[in-house]
GROMACS .gro file of C-alpha atoms in nm:
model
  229
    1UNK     CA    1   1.461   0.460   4.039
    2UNK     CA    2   1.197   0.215   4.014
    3UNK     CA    3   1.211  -0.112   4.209
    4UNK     CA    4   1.277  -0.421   3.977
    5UNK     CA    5   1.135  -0.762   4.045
    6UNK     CA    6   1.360  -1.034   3.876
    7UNK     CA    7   1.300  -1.394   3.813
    8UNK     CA    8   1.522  -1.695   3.765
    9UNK     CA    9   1.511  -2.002   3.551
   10UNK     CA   10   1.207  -2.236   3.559
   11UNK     CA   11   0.991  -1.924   3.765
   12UNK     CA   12   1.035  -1.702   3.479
   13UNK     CA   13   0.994  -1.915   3.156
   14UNK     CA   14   0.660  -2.018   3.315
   15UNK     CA   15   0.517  -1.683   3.348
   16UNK     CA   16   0.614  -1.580   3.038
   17UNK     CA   17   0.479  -1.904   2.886
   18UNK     CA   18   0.155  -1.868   3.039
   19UNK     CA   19   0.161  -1.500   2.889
   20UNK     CA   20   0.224  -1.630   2.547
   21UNK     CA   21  -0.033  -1.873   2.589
   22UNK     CA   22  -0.310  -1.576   2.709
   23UNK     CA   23  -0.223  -1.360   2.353
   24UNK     CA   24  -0.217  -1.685   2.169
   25UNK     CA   25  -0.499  -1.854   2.264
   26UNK     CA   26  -0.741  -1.518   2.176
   27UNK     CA   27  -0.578  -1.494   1.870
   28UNK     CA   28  -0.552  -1.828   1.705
   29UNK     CA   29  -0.927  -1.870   1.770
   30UNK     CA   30  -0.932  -1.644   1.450
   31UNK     CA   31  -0.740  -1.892   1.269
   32UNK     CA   32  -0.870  -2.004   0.893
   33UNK     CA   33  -1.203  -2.035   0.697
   34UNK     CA   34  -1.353  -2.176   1.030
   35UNK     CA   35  -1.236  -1.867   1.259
   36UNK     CA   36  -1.440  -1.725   1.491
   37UNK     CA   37  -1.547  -1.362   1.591
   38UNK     CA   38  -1.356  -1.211   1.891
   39UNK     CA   39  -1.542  -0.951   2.112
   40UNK     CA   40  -1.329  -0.645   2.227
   41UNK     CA   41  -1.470  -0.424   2.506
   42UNK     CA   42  -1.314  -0.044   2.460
   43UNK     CA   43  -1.291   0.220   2.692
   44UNK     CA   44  -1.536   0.422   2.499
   45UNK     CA   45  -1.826   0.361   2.277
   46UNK     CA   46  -1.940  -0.005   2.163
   47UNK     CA   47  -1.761  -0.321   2.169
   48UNK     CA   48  -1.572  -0.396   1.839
   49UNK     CA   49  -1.626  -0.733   1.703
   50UNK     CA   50  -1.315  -0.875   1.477
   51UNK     CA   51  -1.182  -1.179   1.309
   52UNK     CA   52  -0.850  -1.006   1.243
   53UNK     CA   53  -0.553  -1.160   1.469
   54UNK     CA   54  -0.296  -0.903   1.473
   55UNK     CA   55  -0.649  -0.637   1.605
   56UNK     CA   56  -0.648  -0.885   1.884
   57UNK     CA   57  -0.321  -0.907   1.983
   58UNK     CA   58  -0.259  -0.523   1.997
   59UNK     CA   59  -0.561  -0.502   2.261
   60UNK     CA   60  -0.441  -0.749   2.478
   61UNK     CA   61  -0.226  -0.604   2.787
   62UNK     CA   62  -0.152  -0.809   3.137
   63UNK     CA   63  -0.227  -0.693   3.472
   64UNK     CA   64   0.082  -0.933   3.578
   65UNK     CA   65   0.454  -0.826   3.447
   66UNK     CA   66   0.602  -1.144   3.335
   67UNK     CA   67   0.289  -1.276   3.172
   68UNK     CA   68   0.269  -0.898   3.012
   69UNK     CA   69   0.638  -0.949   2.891
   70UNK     CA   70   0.542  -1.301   2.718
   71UNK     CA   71   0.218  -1.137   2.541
   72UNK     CA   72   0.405  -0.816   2.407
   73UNK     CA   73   0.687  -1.064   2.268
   74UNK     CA   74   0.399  -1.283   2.005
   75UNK     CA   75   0.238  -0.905   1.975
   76UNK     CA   76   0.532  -0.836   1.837
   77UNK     CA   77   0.570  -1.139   1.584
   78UNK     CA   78   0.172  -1.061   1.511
   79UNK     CA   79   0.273  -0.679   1.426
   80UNK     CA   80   0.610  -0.703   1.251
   81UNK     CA   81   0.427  -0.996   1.017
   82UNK     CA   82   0.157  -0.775   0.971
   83UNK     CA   83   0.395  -0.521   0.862
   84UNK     CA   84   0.604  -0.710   0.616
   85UNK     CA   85   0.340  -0.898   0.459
   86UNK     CA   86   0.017  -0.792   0.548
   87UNK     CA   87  -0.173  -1.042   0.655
   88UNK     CA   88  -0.089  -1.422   0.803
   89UNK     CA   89  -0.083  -1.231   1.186
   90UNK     CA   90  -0.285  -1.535   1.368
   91UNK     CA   91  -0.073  -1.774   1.170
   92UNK     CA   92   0.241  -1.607   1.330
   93UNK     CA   93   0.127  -1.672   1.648
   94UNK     CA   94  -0.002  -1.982   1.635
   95UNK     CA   95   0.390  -2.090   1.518
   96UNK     CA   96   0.534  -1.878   1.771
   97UNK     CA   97   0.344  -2.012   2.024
   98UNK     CA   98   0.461  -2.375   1.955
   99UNK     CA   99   0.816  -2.270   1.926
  100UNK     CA  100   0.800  -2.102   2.293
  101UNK     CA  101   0.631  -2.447   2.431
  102UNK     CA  102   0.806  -2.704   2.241
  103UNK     CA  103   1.194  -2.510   2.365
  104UNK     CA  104   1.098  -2.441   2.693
  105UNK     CA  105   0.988  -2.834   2.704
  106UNK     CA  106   1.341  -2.910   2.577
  107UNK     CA  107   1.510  -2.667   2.805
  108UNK     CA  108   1.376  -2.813   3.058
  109UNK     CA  109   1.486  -3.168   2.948
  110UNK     CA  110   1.828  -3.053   2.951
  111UNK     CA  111   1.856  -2.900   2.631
  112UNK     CA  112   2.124  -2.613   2.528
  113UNK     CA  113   1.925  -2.277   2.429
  114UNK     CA  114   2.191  -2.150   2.240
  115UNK     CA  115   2.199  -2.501   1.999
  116UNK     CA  116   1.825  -2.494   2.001
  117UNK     CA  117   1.813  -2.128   1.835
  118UNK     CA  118   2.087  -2.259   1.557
  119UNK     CA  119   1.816  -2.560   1.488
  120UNK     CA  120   1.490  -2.342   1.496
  121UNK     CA  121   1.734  -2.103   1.273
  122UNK     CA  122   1.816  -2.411   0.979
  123UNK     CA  123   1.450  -2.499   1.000
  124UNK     CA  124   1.320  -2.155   0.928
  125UNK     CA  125   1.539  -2.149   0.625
  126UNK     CA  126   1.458  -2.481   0.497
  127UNK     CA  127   1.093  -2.433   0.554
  128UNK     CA  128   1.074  -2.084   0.376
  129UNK     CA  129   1.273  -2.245   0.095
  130UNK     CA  130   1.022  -2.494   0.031
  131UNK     CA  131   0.756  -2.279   0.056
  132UNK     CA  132   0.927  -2.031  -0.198
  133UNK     CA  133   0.902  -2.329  -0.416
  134UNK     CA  134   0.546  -2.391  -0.398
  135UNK     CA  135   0.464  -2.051  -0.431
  136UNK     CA  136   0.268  -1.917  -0.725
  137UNK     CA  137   0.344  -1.545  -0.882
  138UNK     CA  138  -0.040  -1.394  -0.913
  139UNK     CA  139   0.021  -1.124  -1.175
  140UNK     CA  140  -0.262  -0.996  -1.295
  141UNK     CA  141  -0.487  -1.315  -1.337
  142UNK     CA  142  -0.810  -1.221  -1.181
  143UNK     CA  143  -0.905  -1.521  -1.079
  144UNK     CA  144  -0.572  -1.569  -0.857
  145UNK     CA  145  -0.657  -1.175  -0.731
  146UNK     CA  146  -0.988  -1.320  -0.627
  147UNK     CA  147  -0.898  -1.580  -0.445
  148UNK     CA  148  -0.573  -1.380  -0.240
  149UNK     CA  149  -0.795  -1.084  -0.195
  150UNK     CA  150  -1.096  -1.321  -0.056
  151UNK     CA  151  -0.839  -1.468   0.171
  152UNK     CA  152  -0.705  -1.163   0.348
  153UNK     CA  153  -1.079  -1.034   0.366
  154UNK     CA  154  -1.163  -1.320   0.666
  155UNK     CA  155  -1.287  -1.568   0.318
  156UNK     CA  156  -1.547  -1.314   0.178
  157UNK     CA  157  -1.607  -1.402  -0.179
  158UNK     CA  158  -1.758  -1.098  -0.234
  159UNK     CA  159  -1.540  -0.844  -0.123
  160UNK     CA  160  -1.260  -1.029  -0.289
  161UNK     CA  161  -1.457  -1.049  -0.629
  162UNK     CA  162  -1.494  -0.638  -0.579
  163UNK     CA  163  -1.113  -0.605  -0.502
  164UNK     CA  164  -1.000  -0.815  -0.874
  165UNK     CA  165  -1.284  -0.581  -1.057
  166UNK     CA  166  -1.063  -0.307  -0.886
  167UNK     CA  167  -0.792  -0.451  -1.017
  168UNK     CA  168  -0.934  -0.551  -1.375
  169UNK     CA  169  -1.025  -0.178  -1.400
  170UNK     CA  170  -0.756   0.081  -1.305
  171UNK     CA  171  -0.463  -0.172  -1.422
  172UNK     CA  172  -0.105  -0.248  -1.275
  173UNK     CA  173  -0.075   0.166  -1.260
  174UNK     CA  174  -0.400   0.234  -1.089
  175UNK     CA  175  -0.453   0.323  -0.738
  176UNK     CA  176  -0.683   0.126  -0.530
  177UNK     CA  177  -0.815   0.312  -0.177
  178UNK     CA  178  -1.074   0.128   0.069
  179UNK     CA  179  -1.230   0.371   0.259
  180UNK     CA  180  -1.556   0.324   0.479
  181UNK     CA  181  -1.873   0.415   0.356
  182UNK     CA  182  -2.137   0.591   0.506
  183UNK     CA  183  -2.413   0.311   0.452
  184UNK     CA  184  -2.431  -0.067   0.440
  185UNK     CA  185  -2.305  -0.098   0.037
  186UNK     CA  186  -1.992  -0.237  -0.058
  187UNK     CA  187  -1.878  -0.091  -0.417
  188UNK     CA  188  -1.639  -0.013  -0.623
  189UNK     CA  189  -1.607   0.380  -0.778
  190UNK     CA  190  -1.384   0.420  -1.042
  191UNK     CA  191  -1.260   0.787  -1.029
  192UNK     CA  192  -1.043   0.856  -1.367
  193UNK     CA  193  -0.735   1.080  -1.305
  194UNK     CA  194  -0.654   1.189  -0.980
  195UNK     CA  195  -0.811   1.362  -0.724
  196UNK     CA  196  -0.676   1.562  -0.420
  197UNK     CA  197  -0.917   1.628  -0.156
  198UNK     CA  198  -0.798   1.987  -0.197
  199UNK     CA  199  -0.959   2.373  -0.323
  200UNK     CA  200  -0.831   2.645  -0.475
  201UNK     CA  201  -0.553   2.867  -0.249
  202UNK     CA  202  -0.709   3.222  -0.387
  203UNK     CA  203  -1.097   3.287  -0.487
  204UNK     CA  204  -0.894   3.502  -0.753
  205UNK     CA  205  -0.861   3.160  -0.960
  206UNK     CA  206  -1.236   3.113  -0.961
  207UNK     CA  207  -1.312   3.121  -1.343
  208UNK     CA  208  -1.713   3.027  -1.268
  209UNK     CA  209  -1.841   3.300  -1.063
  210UNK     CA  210  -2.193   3.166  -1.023
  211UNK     CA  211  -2.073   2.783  -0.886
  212UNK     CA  212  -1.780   2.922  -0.728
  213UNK     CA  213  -1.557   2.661  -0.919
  214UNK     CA  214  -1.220   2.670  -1.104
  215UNK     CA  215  -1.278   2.489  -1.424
  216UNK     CA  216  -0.916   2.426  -1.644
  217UNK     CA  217  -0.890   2.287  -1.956
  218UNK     CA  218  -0.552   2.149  -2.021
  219UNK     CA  219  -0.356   2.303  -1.764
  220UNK     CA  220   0.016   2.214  -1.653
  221UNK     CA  221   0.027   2.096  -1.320
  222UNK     CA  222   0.295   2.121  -1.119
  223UNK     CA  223   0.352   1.856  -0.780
  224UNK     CA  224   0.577   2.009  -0.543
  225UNK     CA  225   0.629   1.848  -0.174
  226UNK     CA  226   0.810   2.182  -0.013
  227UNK     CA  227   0.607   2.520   0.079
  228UNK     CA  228   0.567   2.761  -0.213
  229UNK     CA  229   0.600   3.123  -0.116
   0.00000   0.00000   0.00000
């Protein structure tokens, strides 16, 4: 079995706290309209540049154990937000990382943990009430698409005016898919129906022997998820 090293008390909350602050401080430089770029140096091929918080936080790992323990906790509040909601990662940190400081301050002063939890606990429920209040259902007003979609796109206007004509054109039952393109372009393609990256099983269903296509007018289709023998 592998040798444990174990820490006490003021020792322990420290490192940790100075991991927290590590992840944190990369991340909420990301933070709002204002954000800026992060630089992240892979093992392979170029340096990715984001603005995204939660791609930040998933890169960063300590050399030191305790600090590394303190980091992978706020990864984890950048992840599990990104997760449930899909966006507001850097936000998450930012809170989580005044949360850790401001309890370990009143630890430190003498403060009960355990009562401390049962307050941040109340204050997380009153806070998401109010904020449930103040919240406004989007639907399928474009303009309110716009200005979401703009928002989780790092405050591009443009990308969030493509993702509402998205919107505007396939409907509350379309299907929207971002995929990367091969040049610099961003656009919307409006494909009617579906499509399944998919050919035909047999060349015996080839009706058009010249193109080599299978060309159906009407047909019944039948989706099935299990293996057809």
């Amino acid at each position: 079995m592998t040798a444990k090293e174990i820490r006490f008390s003021v020792d322990a909350r420290d490192r940790m706290m100075r991991g927290v602050n590590l992840l944190a401080d990369a991340v909420s430089c990301t933070l709002g309209p204002k954000g800026r770029n992060v630089v992240i140096q892979k093992s392979f091929g170029a340096p990715r540049v984001t603005k995204d918080g939660v791609t930040v936080a998933k890169e960063i790992e300590l050399p030191e154990h305790f600090e590394n323990m303190g980091a992978q906790m706020v990864k984890e509040v950048a992840s599990k937000t990104n997760d449930l909601a899909g966006d507001g990662t850097t936000t998450a940190t930012v809170l989580a990382q005044a949360i850790v400081k401001e309890g370990l301050k009143n630890v430190a002063a003498g403060a009960n943990p355990m009562d401390l939890k049962r307050g941040i606990d109340k204050a997380v429920d009153s806070i998401v009430t109010n904020l449930q209040k103040q919240s406004q259902v989007v639907g399928s007003k474009l303009e309110k698409i716009k200005q979401v979609a703009s928002i989780s796109s790092n405050n591009d206007e443009s990308v969030g005016d493509l993702i509402a004509q998205a919107f505007e054109k396939v409907g509350k039952e379309g299907v929207i898919t971002v995929e990367e393109a091969k040049g610099t372009d961003t656009y919307v393609d409006i494909v009617e129906g579906m499509q399944f990256d998919r050919g035909y099983l047999s060349p015996y269903f080839v009706t058009d022997s010249e193109k080599m296509i299978t060309d159906l007018e009407n047909p019944y289709i039948l989706l099935y998820d299990k293996k057809i023998s």
